[in-house]
């Protein structure tokens, strides 16, 4: 009962907070047909500043912290990022009218992290005066990159196996019909055989280019830049005078844009199976609960704060809306963007910000009394 009352209280506070209010406001004016347009260049600058601020916060904290305290939370983040992809592979992919490769891509996007959702979660914790490790935002890449890499690798393994099975079935049908493959198809020399093996090797999934593509993405680039500057330099003066004061105002504008974007994406979900809507509503809670459970292990063994546990759960509940989509489009070109981007932006992000943040804050307050 305490948890339910805390959740209702936090949810009402969320409705009154700028974070969710601007998100809902964006959806409302988009539904009413407003012609308000915020240029993409401005959104890019806002995202850069928000994630740079989070990176600076984490970098300054890492410089002044014991790195041993970060190891277990980072491992938890990696495990969750990978696990989310396999959950989608063996749940969403098994549902009617859902293509396996689309389900894997959706899992990759939900395993990756939304910088805006993380920023919203950090803001809520600060508003409610819940303490957390300043470096907790640095868990972002440890969940984001493994999720995207895993999704692309798993999808390509599936596609390669599918091609081999189709080729084998084609040969079996040919043999059954009384025809046999031309003997010229078999290698006539050792060199020809080695060349064929080399060609097969070229079809293997190369992991490093995927990681490199993720690191070059605008979201991770901004955050890693902030981390590096926070660790290697003394940016406290510009941080306190520029990045920190502007953070909440810029976040509210980004929430407005995301609300408008979410409404415009709802139509895309009509083009794919309705199960994506169900997945987008349920998955953020499941992913967040898994991360919350792992975070509690770190809490009891490494004194990881309850606020840090909430952040870990929030980034697990989020789905990437900036760096993830282009990475998946390049890595899994056969996947339908309407499925995974529509599921993430139209449903997953509003659920993560509007429901999951107060849910996990309430859960932490009920368990830890924060």
XYZ file of C-alpha atoms in Angstrom:
370
model
C 0.000 0.000 0.000
C 2.874 2.326 0.821
C 4.388 1.672 -2.594
C 1.088 2.368 -4.368
C 0.550 5.633 -2.514
C 4.132 6.707 -3.185
C 3.736 5.829 -6.869
C 0.497 7.841 -7.175
C 2.087 10.760 -5.355
C 5.191 10.682 -7.580
C 3.099 10.311 -10.717
C 0.992 13.365 -9.838
C 4.186 15.294 -9.132
C 5.541 14.147 -12.474
C 2.437 15.489 -14.223
C 3.133 18.848 -12.614
C 6.853 18.801 -13.341
C 8.241 20.488 -16.467
C 9.728 17.211 -17.715
C 6.474 15.325 -18.299
C 4.339 18.446 -18.728
C 6.317 19.553 -21.787
C 6.265 16.000 -23.203
C 2.475 15.814 -22.905
C 2.171 19.388 -24.161
C 4.098 18.464 -27.296
C 1.803 15.496 -27.952
C -1.309 17.646 -27.396
C -0.333 20.445 -29.772
C 0.752 17.889 -32.392
C -2.635 16.153 -32.061
C -4.371 19.519 -32.511
C -2.493 20.060 -35.759
C -0.172 22.828 -34.596
C 2.343 24.046 -37.167
C 4.977 24.703 -34.514
C 8.362 23.541 -35.800
C 11.594 23.597 -33.857
C 14.528 23.351 -36.287
C 16.550 20.153 -36.221
C 19.753 22.166 -35.774
C 18.453 23.597 -32.489
C 17.507 20.117 -31.262
C 21.001 18.893 -32.126
C 22.572 21.703 -30.081
C 20.239 20.998 -27.149
C 21.064 17.281 -27.157
C 24.769 18.068 -27.355
C 24.603 20.424 -24.377
C 22.499 18.092 -22.233
C 24.694 15.059 -22.791
C 27.894 17.093 -22.483
C 26.638 18.329 -19.110
C 25.879 14.770 -17.989
C 29.311 13.680 -19.235
C 31.038 16.535 -17.411
C 29.176 15.651 -14.216
C 30.252 12.025 -14.516
C 33.826 12.882 -15.474
C 34.318 15.252 -12.543
C 32.845 12.638 -10.208
C 35.017 9.831 -11.615
C 38.123 11.972 -11.113
C 37.234 12.317 -7.442
C 35.887 8.790 -6.862
C 37.136 5.289 -6.199
C 36.982 3.442 -9.524
C 36.444 0.127 -7.716
C 32.984 1.338 -6.685
C 31.991 1.659 -10.344
C 32.945 -1.831 -11.518
C 29.855 -3.777 -10.433
C 27.286 -1.168 -11.616
C 29.076 -1.064 -14.985
C 28.931 -4.863 -15.252
C 25.218 -4.709 -14.408
C 24.689 -2.165 -17.190
C 26.476 -4.383 -19.729
C 24.478 -7.459 -18.686
C 21.154 -5.612 -18.975
C 22.010 -4.186 -22.409
C 22.775 -7.662 -23.773
C 19.901 -9.380 -21.980
C 17.266 -6.997 -23.355
C 18.131 -8.010 -26.933
C 17.717 -11.713 -26.167
C 14.435 -11.063 -24.369
C 13.066 -9.484 -27.557
C 14.562 -12.299 -29.673
C 12.726 -14.998 -27.738
C 9.491 -13.179 -26.839
C 8.553 -10.468 -29.326
C 9.955 -12.459 -32.261
C 7.692 -15.405 -31.391
C 4.475 -13.382 -31.603
C 2.170 -13.506 -34.660
C 3.005 -11.283 -37.655
C 6.278 -10.142 -36.068
C 9.382 -10.632 -38.205
C 12.380 -11.950 -36.303
C 14.805 -9.376 -37.660
C 12.406 -6.524 -36.775
C 12.029 -7.916 -33.248
C 15.812 -8.094 -32.801
C 16.215 -4.501 -34.000
C 13.465 -3.410 -31.601
C 15.261 -5.196 -28.758
C 18.476 -3.411 -29.707
C 16.782 -0.025 -29.597
C 15.140 -0.789 -26.235
C 18.423 -2.107 -24.874
C 20.200 1.075 -25.944
C 19.809 4.220 -23.840
C 17.827 7.424 -24.300
C 19.877 10.413 -23.201
C 16.735 12.501 -22.770
C 15.062 9.893 -20.531
C 18.208 9.622 -18.440
C 18.347 13.424 -18.141
C 14.695 13.446 -17.060
C 15.399 10.787 -14.424
C 18.369 12.722 -13.042
C 16.229 15.856 -12.848
C 13.466 14.065 -10.923
C 15.972 12.668 -8.404
C 17.370 16.157 -7.858
C 13.896 17.650 -7.462
C 13.039 15.049 -4.814
C 16.441 15.429 -3.160
C 17.342 11.763 -3.639
C 21.105 11.350 -3.559
C 22.962 9.363 -6.207
C 26.514 8.925 -7.421
C 27.438 11.767 -9.744
C 29.149 9.248 -12.027
C 25.939 7.204 -12.448
C 25.237 8.937 -15.762
C 28.481 7.424 -17.051
C 26.743 4.018 -17.078
C 25.115 5.129 -20.354
C 27.694 3.719 -22.821
C 28.102 0.492 -20.853
C 24.496 -0.408 -21.608
C 24.055 1.375 -24.939
C 26.971 -0.062 -26.942
C 26.584 -3.730 -25.861
C 22.870 -3.615 -26.736
C 23.426 -2.233 -30.241
C 26.365 -4.567 -30.927
C 24.435 -7.601 -29.685
C 21.364 -6.727 -31.772
C 23.364 -6.328 -34.972
C 25.408 -9.493 -34.377
C 22.350 -11.607 -33.485
C 20.365 -10.253 -36.459
C 23.160 -10.958 -38.925
C 23.740 -14.452 -37.533
C 20.015 -15.128 -37.948
C 20.000 -13.780 -41.527
C 23.111 -15.795 -42.481
C 21.615 -18.993 -41.036
C 18.372 -18.278 -42.875
C 20.246 -17.922 -46.164
C 22.085 -21.211 -45.594
C 18.832 -23.040 -44.820
C 17.167 -21.604 -47.913
C 20.147 -22.657 -50.034
C 20.086 -26.167 -48.516
C 16.332 -26.479 -49.095
C 16.800 -25.360 -52.698
C 19.426 -28.094 -53.270
C 17.201 -30.726 -51.628
C 14.298 -29.771 -53.883
C 16.574 -29.979 -56.923
C 17.798 -33.439 -55.901
C 14.247 -34.616 -55.176
C 13.240 -33.536 -58.656
C 15.944 -35.789 -60.142
C 18.434 -33.031 -60.921
C 21.839 -32.694 -59.323
C 24.042 -29.678 -58.765
C 26.654 -29.038 -61.392
C 29.982 -30.540 -60.320
C 31.624 -27.233 -61.245
C 30.041 -25.750 -58.133
C 32.477 -27.770 -56.001
C 36.078 -26.490 -55.585
C 38.434 -28.175 -58.026
C 41.619 -27.219 -56.145
C 42.841 -26.363 -52.680
C 43.324 -22.716 -53.664
C 39.738 -22.490 -54.914
C 38.564 -24.020 -51.647
C 40.603 -21.485 -49.627
C 39.179 -18.640 -51.697
C 35.654 -19.853 -50.980
C 36.441 -20.059 -47.269
C 37.807 -16.528 -47.391
C 34.608 -15.390 -49.039
C 32.575 -17.037 -46.268
C 34.704 -15.213 -43.724
C 33.850 -11.893 -45.318
C 30.193 -12.585 -44.548
C 30.910 -12.853 -40.845
C 29.768 -10.024 -38.609
C 32.630 -7.714 -37.631
C 32.065 -6.313 -34.157
C 34.596 -3.480 -34.019
C 33.052 -1.446 -36.894
C 29.716 -1.599 -35.037
C 31.343 -0.298 -31.845
C 33.151 2.369 -33.835
C 29.887 3.468 -35.476
C 28.205 3.683 -32.063
C 31.048 5.728 -30.596
C 30.849 8.165 -33.516
C 27.123 8.697 -32.951
C 26.203 12.236 -31.839
C 24.792 11.213 -28.449
C 27.703 9.058 -27.301
C 30.258 11.430 -28.812
C 28.898 14.347 -26.770
C 28.755 12.355 -23.577
C 32.184 10.769 -23.973
C 33.623 14.212 -24.732
C 32.155 15.512 -21.496
C 33.508 12.494 -19.607
C 36.992 12.982 -21.015
C 37.001 16.715 -20.248
C 35.707 16.094 -16.737
C 38.382 13.486 -16.014
C 41.396 15.074 -17.713
C 40.785 18.815 -17.231
C 39.319 21.250 -14.670
C 36.009 22.361 -16.286
C 34.224 23.261 -13.011
C 33.994 26.997 -13.790
C 32.279 26.649 -17.178
C 30.193 23.783 -15.805
C 28.787 25.865 -12.937
C 28.317 29.072 -14.927
C 26.946 27.672 -18.206
C 25.997 23.986 -18.478
C 24.387 23.447 -15.078
C 22.077 26.533 -15.039
C 20.766 25.850 -18.572
C 20.172 22.122 -18.089
C 16.509 22.090 -17.028
C 15.380 24.762 -19.491
C 16.971 22.952 -22.416
C 15.522 19.643 -21.220
C 12.001 21.118 -21.251
C 12.411 22.192 -24.896
C 13.676 18.722 -25.816
C 10.683 17.132 -24.075
C 8.351 19.339 -26.130
C 10.039 18.220 -29.341
C 9.915 14.576 -28.272
C 6.205 14.840 -27.514
C 5.524 16.179 -31.006
C 7.735 13.479 -32.515
C 6.021 10.756 -30.489
C 2.586 11.751 -31.780
C 3.778 11.855 -35.380
C 5.240 8.331 -35.019
C 2.035 6.750 -33.741
C 0.795 6.363 -37.304
C 3.830 4.260 -38.177
C 2.805 1.582 -35.689
C -0.356 0.971 -37.714
C 1.841 -0.365 -40.506
C 3.215 -3.193 -38.343
C 1.871 -5.798 -35.927
C -0.112 -4.527 -32.932
C 2.167 -6.586 -30.692
C 4.736 -3.806 -30.923
C 2.399 -1.572 -28.924
C 2.018 -4.236 -26.225
C 5.778 -4.771 -26.140
C 6.463 -1.025 -25.926
C 4.193 -0.704 -22.894
C 5.355 -3.813 -20.996
C 9.062 -4.021 -21.917
C 10.239 -0.788 -20.206
C 8.932 -2.051 -16.866
C 10.436 -5.534 -17.306
C 13.817 -4.183 -18.401
C 13.804 -1.640 -15.591
C 12.911 -4.264 -12.974
C 15.778 -6.498 -14.130
C 18.187 -3.569 -13.833
C 16.670 -2.575 -10.487
C 17.251 -6.102 -9.170
C 20.876 -6.124 -10.336
C 21.311 -2.623 -8.924
C 20.081 -3.845 -5.530
C 22.824 -6.481 -5.579
C 25.342 -3.664 -6.093
C 23.557 -1.690 -3.369
C 23.967 -4.437 -0.763
C 27.482 -5.502 -1.790
C 29.148 -2.248 -2.923
C 27.001 0.409 -1.180
C 25.649 1.592 -4.520
C 23.091 4.271 -3.590
C 19.341 3.766 -4.055
C 19.389 6.826 -6.307
C 22.002 5.080 -8.441
C 19.798 1.972 -8.546
C 16.940 4.151 -9.839
C 19.169 5.635 -12.553
C 20.255 2.147 -13.644
C 16.590 1.092 -13.826
C 15.568 4.246 -15.726
C 18.231 3.906 -18.410
C 17.251 0.225 -18.774
C 13.605 1.242 -19.177
C 14.517 3.833 -21.811
C 14.944 3.228 -25.522
C 17.404 5.072 -27.722
C 15.964 7.933 -29.735
C 19.121 9.597 -31.080
C 22.138 7.374 -31.690
C 20.363 4.009 -31.866
C 18.193 4.363 -35.006
C 20.985 5.321 -37.453
C 23.265 2.617 -36.048
C 20.583 -0.047 -36.498
C 19.649 1.214 -39.953
C 23.251 0.745 -41.034
C 23.797 -2.547 -39.182
C 20.433 -4.219 -39.919
C 19.243 -2.639 -43.186
C 16.610 -5.344 -43.732
C 14.762 -4.420 -40.515
C 11.684 -2.200 -40.791
C 12.344 1.237 -39.172
C 8.596 1.781 -38.756
C 8.582 -1.139 -36.316
C 11.492 -0.350 -34.031
C 11.535 3.464 -34.264
C 7.751 3.723 -34.028
C 7.664 1.409 -31.010
C 10.416 3.355 -29.284
C 9.491 6.977 -29.982
C 5.706 6.759 -30.064
C 5.153 4.513 -27.040
C 8.372 3.417 -25.319
C 9.776 6.874 -24.505
C 6.538 8.382 -23.111
C 6.040 5.236 -20.991
C 9.626 5.377 -19.705
C 9.435 9.070 -18.782
C 5.826 9.297 -17.640
C 5.381 5.978 -15.809
C 8.705 4.216 -15.267
C 10.521 7.113 -13.607
C 7.876 7.607 -10.867
C 7.463 3.823 -10.613
C 11.113 3.170 -9.834
C 11.424 6.236 -7.609
C 8.427 4.965 -5.642
C 9.889 1.450 -5.519
C 13.196 2.788 -4.186
C 11.382 4.852 -1.557
C 9.285 1.866 -0.499
C 12.300 -0.466 -0.225
C 15.073 1.831 0.890
C 13.143 4.629 2.519
C 14.989 7.295 0.505
